[in-house]
Structures are given as structure tokens and as C-alpha cells.
CSV table of C-alpha atoms and ligand atoms in Angstrom, one decimal:
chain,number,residue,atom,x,y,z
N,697,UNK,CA,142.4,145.0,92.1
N,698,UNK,CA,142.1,148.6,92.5
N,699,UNK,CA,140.8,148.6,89.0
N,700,UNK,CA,137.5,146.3,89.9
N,701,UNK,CA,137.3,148.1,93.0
N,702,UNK,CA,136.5,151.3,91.1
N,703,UNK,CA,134.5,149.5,88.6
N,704,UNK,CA,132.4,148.3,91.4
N,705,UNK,CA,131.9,151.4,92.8
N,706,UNK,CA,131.0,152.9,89.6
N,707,UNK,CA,128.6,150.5,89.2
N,708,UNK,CA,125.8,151.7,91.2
N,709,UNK,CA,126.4,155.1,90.2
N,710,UNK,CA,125.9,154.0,86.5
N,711,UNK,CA,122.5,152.1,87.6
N,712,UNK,CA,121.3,155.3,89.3
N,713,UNK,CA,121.8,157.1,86.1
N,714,UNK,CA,120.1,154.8,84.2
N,715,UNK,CA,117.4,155.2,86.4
N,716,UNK,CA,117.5,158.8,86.1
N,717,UNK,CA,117.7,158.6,82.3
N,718,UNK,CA,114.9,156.4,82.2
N,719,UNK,CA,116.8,153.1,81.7
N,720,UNK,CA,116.1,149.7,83.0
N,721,UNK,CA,118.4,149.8,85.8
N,722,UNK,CA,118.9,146.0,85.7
N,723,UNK,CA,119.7,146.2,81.9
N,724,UNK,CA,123.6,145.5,81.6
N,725,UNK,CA,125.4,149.0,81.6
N,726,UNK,CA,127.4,149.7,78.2
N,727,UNK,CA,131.0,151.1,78.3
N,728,UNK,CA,130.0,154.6,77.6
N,729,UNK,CA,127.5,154.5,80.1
N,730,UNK,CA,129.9,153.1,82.7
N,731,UNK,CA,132.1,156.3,81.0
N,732,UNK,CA,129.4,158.7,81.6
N,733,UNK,CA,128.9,157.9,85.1
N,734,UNK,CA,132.4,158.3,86.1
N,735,UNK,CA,132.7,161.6,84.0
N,736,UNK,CA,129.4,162.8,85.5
N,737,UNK,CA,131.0,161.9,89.2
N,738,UNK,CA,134.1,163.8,88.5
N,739,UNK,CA,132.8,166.7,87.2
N,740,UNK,CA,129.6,167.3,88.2
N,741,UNK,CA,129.1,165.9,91.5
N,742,UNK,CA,126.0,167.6,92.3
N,743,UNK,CA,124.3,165.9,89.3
N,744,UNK,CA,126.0,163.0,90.3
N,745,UNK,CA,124.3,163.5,93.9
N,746,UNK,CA,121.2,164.2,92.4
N,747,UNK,CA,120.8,161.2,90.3
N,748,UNK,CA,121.8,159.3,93.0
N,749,UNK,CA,119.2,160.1,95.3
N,750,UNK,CA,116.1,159.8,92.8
N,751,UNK,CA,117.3,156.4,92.5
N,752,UNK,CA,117.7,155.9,95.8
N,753,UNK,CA,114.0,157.3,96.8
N,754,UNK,CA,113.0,154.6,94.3
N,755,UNK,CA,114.8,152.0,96.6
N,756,UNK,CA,115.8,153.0,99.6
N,757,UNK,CA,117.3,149.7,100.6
N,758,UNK,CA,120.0,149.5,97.9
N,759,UNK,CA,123.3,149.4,100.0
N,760,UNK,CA,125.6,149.9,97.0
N,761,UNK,CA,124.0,153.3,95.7
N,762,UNK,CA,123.9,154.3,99.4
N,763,UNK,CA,127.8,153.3,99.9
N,764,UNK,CA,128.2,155.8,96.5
N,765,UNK,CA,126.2,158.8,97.6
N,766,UNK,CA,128.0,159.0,100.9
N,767,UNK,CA,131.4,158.1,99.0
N,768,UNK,CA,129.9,161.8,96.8
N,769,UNK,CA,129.1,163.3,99.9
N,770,UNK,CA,132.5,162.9,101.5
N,771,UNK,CA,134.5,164.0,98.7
N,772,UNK,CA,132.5,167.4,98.7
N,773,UNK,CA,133.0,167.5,102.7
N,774,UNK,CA,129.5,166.8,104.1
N,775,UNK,CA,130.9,164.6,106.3
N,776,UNK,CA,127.9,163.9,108.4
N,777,UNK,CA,125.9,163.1,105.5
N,778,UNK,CA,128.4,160.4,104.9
N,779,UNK,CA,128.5,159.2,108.2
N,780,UNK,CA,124.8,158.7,108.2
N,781,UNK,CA,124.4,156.7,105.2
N,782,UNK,CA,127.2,154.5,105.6
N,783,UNK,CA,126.2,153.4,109.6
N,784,UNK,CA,122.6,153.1,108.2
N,785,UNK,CA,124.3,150.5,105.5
N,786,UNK,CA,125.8,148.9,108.2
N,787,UNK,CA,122.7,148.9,110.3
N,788,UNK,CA,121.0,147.0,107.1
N,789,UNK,CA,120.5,143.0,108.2
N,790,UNK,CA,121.5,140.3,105.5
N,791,UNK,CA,124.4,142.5,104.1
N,792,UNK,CA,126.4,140.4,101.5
N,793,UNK,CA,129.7,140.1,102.9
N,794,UNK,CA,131.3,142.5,100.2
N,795,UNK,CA,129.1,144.9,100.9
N,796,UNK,CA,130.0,145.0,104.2
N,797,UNK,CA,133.6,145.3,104.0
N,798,UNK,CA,132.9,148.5,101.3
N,799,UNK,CA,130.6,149.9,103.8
N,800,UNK,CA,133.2,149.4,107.0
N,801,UNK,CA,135.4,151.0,104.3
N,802,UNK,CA,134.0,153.9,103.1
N,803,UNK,CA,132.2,154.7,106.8
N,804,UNK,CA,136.5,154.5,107.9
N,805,UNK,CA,137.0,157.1,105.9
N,806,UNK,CA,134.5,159.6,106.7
N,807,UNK,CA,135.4,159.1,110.4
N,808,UNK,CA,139.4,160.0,109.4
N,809,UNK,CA,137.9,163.0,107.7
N,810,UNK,CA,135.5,164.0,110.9
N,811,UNK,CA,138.7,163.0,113.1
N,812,UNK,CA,137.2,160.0,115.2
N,813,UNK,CA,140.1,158.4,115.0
N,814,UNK,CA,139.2,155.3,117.6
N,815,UNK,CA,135.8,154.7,115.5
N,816,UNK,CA,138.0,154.7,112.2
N,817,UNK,CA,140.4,152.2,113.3
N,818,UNK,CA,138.4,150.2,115.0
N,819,UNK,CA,135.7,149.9,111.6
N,820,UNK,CA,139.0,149.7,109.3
N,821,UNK,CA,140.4,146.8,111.4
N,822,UNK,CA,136.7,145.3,110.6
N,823,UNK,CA,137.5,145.8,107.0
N,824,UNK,CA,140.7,144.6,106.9
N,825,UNK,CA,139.2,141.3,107.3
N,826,UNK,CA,137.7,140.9,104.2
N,827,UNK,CA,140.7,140.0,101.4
N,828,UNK,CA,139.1,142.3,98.9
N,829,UNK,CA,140.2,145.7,101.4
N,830,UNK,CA,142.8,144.5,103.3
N,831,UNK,CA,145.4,146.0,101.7
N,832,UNK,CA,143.5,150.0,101.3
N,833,UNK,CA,142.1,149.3,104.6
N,834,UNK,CA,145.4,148.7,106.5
N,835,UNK,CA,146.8,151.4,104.0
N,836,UNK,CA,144.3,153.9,105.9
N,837,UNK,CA,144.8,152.8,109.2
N,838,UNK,CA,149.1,153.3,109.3
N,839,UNK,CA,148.4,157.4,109.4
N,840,UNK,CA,146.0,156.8,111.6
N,841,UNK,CA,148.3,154.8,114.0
N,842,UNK,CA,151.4,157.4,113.3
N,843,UNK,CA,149.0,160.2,114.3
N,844,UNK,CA,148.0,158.7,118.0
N,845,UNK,CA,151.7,157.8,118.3
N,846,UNK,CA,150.9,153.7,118.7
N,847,UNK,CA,154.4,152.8,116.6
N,848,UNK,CA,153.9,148.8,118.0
N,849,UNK,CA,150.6,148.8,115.8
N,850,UNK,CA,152.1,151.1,113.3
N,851,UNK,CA,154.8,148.2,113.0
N,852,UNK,CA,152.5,145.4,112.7
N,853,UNK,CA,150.4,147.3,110.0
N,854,UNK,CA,153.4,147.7,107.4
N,855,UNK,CA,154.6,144.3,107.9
N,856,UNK,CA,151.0,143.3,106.8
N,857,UNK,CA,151.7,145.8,104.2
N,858,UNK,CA,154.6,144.6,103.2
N,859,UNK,CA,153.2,141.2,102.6
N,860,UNK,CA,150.2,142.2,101.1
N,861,UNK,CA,152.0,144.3,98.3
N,862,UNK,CA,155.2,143.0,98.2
N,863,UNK,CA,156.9,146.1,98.5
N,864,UNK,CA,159.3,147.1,101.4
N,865,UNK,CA,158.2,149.7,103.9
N,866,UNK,CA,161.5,149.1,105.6
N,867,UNK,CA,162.5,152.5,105.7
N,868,UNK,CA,159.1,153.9,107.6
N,869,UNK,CA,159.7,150.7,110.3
N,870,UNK,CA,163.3,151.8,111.2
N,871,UNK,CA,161.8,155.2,112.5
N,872,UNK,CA,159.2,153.3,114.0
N,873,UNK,CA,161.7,151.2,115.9
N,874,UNK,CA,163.3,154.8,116.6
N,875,UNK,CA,160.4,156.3,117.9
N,876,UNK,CA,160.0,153.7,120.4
N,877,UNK,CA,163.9,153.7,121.0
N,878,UNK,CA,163.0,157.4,122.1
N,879,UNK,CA,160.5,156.7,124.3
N,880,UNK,CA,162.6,153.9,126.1
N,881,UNK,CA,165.6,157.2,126.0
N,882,UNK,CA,162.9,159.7,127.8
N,883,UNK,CA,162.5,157.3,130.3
N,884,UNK,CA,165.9,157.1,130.6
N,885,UNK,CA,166.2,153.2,129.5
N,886,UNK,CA,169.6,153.4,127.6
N,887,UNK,CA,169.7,149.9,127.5
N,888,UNK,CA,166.2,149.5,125.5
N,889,UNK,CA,166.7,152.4,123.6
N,890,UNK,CA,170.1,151.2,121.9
N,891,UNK,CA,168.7,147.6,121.4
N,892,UNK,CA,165.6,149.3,119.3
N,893,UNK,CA,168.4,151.8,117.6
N,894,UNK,CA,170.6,148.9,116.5
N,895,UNK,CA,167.2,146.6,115.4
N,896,UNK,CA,166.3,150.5,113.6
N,897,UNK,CA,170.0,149.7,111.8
N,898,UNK,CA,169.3,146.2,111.2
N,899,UNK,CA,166.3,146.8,109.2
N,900,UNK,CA,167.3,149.9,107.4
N,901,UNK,CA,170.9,149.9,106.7
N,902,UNK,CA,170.6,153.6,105.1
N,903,UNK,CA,168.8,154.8,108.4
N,904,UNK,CA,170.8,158.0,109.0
N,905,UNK,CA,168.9,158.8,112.3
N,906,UNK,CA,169.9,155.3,113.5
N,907,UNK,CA,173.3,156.3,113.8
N,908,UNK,CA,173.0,160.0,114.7
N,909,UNK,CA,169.9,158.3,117.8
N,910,UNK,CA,173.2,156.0,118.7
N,911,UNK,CA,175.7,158.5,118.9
N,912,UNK,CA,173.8,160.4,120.9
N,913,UNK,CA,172.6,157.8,123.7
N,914,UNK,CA,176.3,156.3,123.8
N,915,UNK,CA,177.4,160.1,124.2
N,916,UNK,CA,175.0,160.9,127.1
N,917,UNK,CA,176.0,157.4,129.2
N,918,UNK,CA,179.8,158.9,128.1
N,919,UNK,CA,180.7,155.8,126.4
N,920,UNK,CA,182.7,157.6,123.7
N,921,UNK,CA,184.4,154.7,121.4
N,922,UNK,CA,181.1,154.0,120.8
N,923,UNK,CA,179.6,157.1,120.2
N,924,UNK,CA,182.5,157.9,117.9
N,925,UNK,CA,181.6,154.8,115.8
N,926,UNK,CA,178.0,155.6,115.8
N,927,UNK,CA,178.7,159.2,114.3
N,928,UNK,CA,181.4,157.9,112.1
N,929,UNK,CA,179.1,155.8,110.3
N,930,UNK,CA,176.9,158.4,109.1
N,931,UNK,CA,178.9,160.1,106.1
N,932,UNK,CA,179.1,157.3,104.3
N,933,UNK,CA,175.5,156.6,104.5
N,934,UNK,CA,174.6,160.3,103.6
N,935,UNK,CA,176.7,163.3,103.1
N,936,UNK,CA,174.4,165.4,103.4
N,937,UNK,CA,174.4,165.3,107.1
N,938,UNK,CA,178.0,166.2,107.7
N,939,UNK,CA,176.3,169.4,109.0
N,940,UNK,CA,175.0,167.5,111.6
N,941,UNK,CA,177.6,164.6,112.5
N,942,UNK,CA,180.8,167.0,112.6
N,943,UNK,CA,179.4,169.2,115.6
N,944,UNK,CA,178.7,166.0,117.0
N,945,UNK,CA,181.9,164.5,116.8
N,946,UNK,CA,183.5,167.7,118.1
N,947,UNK,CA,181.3,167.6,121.0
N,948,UNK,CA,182.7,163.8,122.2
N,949,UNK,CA,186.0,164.7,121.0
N,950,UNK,CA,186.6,167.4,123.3
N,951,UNK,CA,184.3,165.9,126.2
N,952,UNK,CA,186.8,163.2,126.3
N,953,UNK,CA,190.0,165.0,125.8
N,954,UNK,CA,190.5,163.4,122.3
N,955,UNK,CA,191.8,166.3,120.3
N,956,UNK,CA,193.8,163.9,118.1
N,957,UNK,CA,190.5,161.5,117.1
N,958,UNK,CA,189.0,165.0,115.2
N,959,UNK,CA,191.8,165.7,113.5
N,960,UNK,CA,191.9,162.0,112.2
N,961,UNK,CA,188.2,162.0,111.7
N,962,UNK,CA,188.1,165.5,109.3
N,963,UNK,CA,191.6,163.8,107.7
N,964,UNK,CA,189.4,161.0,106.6
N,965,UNK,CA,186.3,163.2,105.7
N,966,UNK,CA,188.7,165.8,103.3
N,967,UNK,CA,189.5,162.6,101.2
N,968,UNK,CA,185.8,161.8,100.6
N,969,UNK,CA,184.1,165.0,100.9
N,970,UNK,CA,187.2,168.0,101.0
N,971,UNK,CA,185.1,170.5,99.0
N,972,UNK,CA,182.3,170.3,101.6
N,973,UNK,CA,181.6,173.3,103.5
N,974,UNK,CA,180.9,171.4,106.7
N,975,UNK,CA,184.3,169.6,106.4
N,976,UNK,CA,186.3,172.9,105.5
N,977,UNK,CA,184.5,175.1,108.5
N,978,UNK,CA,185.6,172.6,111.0
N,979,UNK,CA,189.1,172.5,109.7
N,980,UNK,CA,188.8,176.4,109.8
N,981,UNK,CA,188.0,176.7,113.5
N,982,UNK,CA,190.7,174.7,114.4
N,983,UNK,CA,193.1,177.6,113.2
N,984,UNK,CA,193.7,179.4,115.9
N,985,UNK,CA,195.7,182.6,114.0
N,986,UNK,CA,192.9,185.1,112.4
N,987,UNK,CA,194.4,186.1,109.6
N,988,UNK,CA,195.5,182.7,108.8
N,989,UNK,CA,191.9,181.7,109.2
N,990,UNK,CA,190.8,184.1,106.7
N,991,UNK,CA,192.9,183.3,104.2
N,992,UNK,CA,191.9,179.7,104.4
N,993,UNK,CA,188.5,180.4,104.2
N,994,UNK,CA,189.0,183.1,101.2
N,995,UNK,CA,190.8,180.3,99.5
N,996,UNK,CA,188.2,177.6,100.1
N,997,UNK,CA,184.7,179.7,99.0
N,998,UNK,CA,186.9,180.7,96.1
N,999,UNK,CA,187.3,176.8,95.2
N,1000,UNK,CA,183.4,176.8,96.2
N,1001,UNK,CA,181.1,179.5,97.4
N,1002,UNK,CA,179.1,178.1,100.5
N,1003,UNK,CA,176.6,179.5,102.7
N,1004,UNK,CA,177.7,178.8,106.0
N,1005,UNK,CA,181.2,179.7,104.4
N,1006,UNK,CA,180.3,183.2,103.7
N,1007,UNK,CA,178.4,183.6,107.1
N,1008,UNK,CA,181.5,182.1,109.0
N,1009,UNK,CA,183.6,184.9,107.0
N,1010,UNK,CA,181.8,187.6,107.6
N,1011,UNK,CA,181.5,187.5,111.5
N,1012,UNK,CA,185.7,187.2,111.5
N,1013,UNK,CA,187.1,190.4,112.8
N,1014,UNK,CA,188.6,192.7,110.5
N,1015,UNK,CA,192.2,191.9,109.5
N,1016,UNK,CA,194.7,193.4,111.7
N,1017,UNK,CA,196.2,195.6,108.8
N,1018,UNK,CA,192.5,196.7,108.2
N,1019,UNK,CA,191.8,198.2,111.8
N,1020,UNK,CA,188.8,198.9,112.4
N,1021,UNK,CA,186.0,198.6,109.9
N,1022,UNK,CA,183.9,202.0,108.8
N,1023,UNK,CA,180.4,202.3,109.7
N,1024,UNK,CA,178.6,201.4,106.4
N,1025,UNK,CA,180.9,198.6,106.0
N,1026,UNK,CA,180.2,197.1,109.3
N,1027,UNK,CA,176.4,197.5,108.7
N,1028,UNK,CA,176.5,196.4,105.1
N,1029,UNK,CA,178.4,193.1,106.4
N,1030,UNK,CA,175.6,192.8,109.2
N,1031,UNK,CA,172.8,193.0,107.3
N,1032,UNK,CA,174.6,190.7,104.8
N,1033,UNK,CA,175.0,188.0,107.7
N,1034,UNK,CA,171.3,188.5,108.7
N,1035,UNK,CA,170.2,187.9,105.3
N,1036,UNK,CA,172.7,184.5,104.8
N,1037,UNK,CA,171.4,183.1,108.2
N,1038,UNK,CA,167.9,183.5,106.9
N,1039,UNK,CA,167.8,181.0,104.2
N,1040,UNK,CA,166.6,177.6,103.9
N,1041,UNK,CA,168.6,175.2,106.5
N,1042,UNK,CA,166.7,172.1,105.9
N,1043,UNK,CA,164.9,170.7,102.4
N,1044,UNK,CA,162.2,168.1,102.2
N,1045,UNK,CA,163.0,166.0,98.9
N,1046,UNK,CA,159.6,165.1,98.6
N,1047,UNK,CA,157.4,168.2,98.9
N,1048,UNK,CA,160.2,170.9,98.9
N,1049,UNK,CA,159.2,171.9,102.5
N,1050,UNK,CA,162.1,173.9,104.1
N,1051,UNK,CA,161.8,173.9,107.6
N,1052,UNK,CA,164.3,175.3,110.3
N,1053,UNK,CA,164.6,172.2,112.3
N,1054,UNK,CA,165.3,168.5,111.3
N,1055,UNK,CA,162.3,166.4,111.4
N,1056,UNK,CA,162.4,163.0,110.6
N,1057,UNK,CA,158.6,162.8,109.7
N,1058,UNK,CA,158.2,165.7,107.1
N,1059,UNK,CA,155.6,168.3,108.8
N,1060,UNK,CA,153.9,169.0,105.2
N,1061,UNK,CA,154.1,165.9,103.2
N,1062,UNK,CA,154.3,163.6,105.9
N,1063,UNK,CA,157.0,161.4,104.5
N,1064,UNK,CA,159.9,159.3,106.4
N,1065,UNK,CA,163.4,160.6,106.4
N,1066,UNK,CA,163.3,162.9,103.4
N,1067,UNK,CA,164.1,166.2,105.3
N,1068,UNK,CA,168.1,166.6,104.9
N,1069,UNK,CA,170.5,169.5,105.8
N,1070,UNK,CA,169.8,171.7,102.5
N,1071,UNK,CA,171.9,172.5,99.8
N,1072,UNK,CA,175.0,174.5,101.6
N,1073,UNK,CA,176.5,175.8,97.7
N,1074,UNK,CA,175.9,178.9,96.0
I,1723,ZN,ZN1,157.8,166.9,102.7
């Protein structure tokens, strides 16, 4: 469909060139000349413009090379331009129904770009009625609902999505459901909030957030079993975020005097996951003896340089045998810490953003749950 659709729109840009070339515009348009037009468009918009309008003074009535020139217009950032020609379209009586839904379409599109963001949705809900744009229109209109923050109508838009173009968007609707869930939690609606989380789980079993959200919820109403379960689900769906889940766990385990349930919670991890740093830091704060702990930790970033290994090395205290550390050594080990502490904690697999926080919408690339706890090896 996309394929017409772009044939269609270069359509009345071929006519106009014809027009400007001297050509019966209502002679049928060869290949090359359908060719030409899109070449010209792409890399010569100006020319593309200018042809455009002769044509257009020549008729000013003809909606389709209107809908083009303001398509032209927008892509070179005269927004207003666009905006004019596409609500004087609109404004034209006897509009074939087509016509319509491309001008609703493109005038949707300059308002996202002038960020009139109730006028855009409510002309791309217009277009969404015709069959022909459903599917780009409603594809327009889900950033527009995820930027105002209305994740009911952000739902309803991918299911239609999903429908439409038989592919799943379940992943974006479990954070959806998880935005409202943390609504319903700021409110201080537990209840809610852990019936969205668990429908979150339901329709993305992979949902890491889902799990961590849980935790957290059954943590603050101190209802630890579950909390524990919750957190304990999360390695297995991604080990990346044993970073995130083992502090966590801690946390409840020592809240409700459970010292035993970490121990058997890092016994299972070391089976799955033993040469991850996150796993073997924990293990290393629960040795009480200093030296002992540096010799664990010696032995372990030996097996596999980490990060946060080194870091947690460098801030022990000198040995006892040692005393006390020279000057230059101290500072070479501080500046060495500062350095280590100022590298990339979280990644963004789709953009390679690295932020410092975890976001579940990446800031950059805007994509759903593809910020992790980065890379913790040398
Ligand atoms: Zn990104």
C-alpha cells in the first residue's frame, strides 16, 4: 500500500512537471517521467517547489498538486506554508473522499511538526477513517498520545495497530499498562497498580519492568514473599539487570530479617550467572574479614575483569600488612576510582544512547525497554 501511496503522491508532482516542461498535463506520465519527478523532489526541492507552483498558478484549484507543494514545504521546514495550503484543501467543497483523507493526512503532519498537538490528533483521527491511511495515520497519532501522557488512547491505538498490520506491539502496551500502574502507585492505589503490573506481565511475558514495578509495590505495602517472587523472576527473563534486582533483593532481605533467603537467592544466581560481577559483588560484601574480601575479589576480576569489580577494589582499605598507603598511591587509586565511576552505566540497544539513569522509554531514540544496565566487563 505504501507503494501506491507514494505513487499517488508522485503523481501530481509528475503532472506539474509536465506542465512546466511544456507537456500535456493530462497525457499519461511515462516511467521516466514518474522517475524524474521523484529524483527532481529528492534532490532538488526548490525546483521541485518551483514547478509546482507554475502549475499551480495555472490551476489553483487542483487539491492534489496543493497536497504535494505543502508535503515540499514541510520537508524543508516552512511549516506555515504547509499549514496554509493543506487547511485551504480542506476548505475546498466537493473534495473526493481520498483527497480528503491525504489532505487530513498531510495537514496532521505539519501540525506534529509546528507542535499543535490537539489539532494533529484530532485531524489524524479524521484520517484514520478512511481505509487507505488508517494504518500511517494511527501510526502518527501513538507518539503523539505517548507525548501528552494519554496511555488509555495510546493502548487503543496499537491494538488497532496491531490489527491493521498484523504485527505485535505487545511489548510497547506492557509499559503502557505500567505507566498507568504508576499513576494508580502515585496515588497510592496498590491495589490498581499491581492488577495493571500483573495484566503488564500477562501481555508481555519478557516485561523486565513488570517484575522489578511488582517487587517494588509488594515491597512498599511490606508484603515480602511476594516481593521476593517479583524480584526473583527477573534474572531469568534478563540478566542484564542483575545490577538492578540484587540491591533489591538485599533491601527486602534485610527489611524482613531474612538473612538466609539472600544467601539462597545468590546460591541459585552463582549456578546461572557465577561470573557475573553483580552476583560476585554481593557475595563479596557479605565477607565480613578485609583481607579475605580482597582476596576474593583479586581472585574473581582475575577470572573476569569488571567495572564495578575494580571500583569496589579500589575503595577497600589497604591490607593490614600494607599500613598505610603513600601519597601518590592513594591519589593514583582516587583518580583511578573517579575515572571507573564515570563510564557508561546504562546502554540503549537501539540508538547506543548511554544515559546515567534507567529509562524505560529511551530519551534519544524513543524506543520501549531497550535501555539495560551496560556492559559491566572489561
Ligand atoms: Zn535509544
Amino acid at each position: 500500500m505504501l507503494e501506491s501511496l507514494a505513487l499517488w503522491l508522485l503523481l501530481p508532482l509528475g503532472i506539474a512537471l509536465g506542465i512546466a516542461l511544456g507537456r500535456n498535463p493530462r497525457s499519461v506520465l511515462s516511467d521516466s517521467e514518474m522517475l524524474a519527478g521523484l529524483t527532481l523532489a529528492q534532490d532538488n526541492p526548490d525546483r521541485a517547489i518551483a514547478a509546482l507552483t507554475k502549475a499551480i498558478e495555472r490551476d489553483p484549484a487542483a487539491a492534489e498538486l496543493n497536497l504535494t507543494l505543502g508535503a515540499l514545504f514541510r520537508k524543508r521546514g516552512e511549516i506555515d506554508r504547509a499549514l496554509r495550503l493543506h487547511e485551504n484543501v480542506l476548505a475546498q467543497p466537493e473534495l473526493k473522499p481520498d483527497t480528503r483523507a491525504l489532505a487530513l493526512y498531510e495537514l496532521g503532519q505539519d501540525c506534529v511538526k509546528a507542535g499543535l498537538l490537539d489539532r494533529a490528533e484530532e485531524v489524524l483521527k479524521k484520517a484514520a477513517q478512511h481505509p487507505a491511511f488508517d494504518a500511517l495515520a494511527y501510526e502518527q497519532l501513538l507518539p503523539i498520545h505517548e507525548q501528552i501522557g494519554d496511555w488509555q488512547q495510546a493502548t487503543q491505538v496499537a491494538e488497532r495497530l496491531e490489527s491493521l498490520k498484523g504485527q505485535s506491539y505487545a511489548t510497547v502496551r506492557a509499559h503502557y499498562l505500567l505507566e498507568l500502574a504508576d499513576e494508580c502507585r502515585q496515588r497510592d492505589d496498590a491495589v490498581q497498580a499491581i492488577k495493571l503490573a500483573l495484566r503488564a506481565l500477562d501481555t508481555d511475558a519478557h516485561c523486565v519492568r513488570a517484575n522489578l514495578f511488582l517487587g517494588h509495590v509488594y515491597e512498599s505495602t511490606q508484603s515480602w514473599e511476594e516481593s521476593l517472587a517479583a524480584y526473583a523472576r527477573v534474572p531469568a527473563q534478563d540478566a542484564r539487570f542483575l545490577s538492578e534486582v540484587i540491591p533489591a533483593v538485599e533491601r527486602v532481605c534485610i527489611a524482613n530479617q531474612q538473612p538466609q533467603a539472600l544467601h539462597d537467592f545468590l546460591d541459585h544466581l552463582e549456578e546461572h550467572h557465577g561470573l557475573d560481577s553483580a552476583v560476585w559483588l554481593a557475595r563479596a560484601q557479605l565477607i565480613g574479614d578485609g583481607n579475605a574480601q580482597a582476596k576474593y575479589l583479586a581472585d574473581k576480576l582475575a577470572q573476569k575483569p569488571s567495572w564495578r569489580g575494580l571500583i569496589q577494589f579500589l575503595s577497600l582499605p589497604p591490607a593490614q600488612e600494607a599500613g598505610v598507603l603513600s601519597a601518590p598511591v592513594q591519589s593514583f587509586r582516587d583518580a583511578l576510582t573517579k575515572l571507573l565511576q564515570r563510564r557508561p552505566h546504562y546502554l540503549c540497544a537501539h540508538c547506543g544512547f548511554t544515559p546515567s539513569l534507567l529509562f524505560w522509554r529511551c530519551p534519544s531514540c524513543k524506543q520501549w525497554g531497550t535501555v539495560a544496565p551496560a556492559e559491566d566487563s572489561l
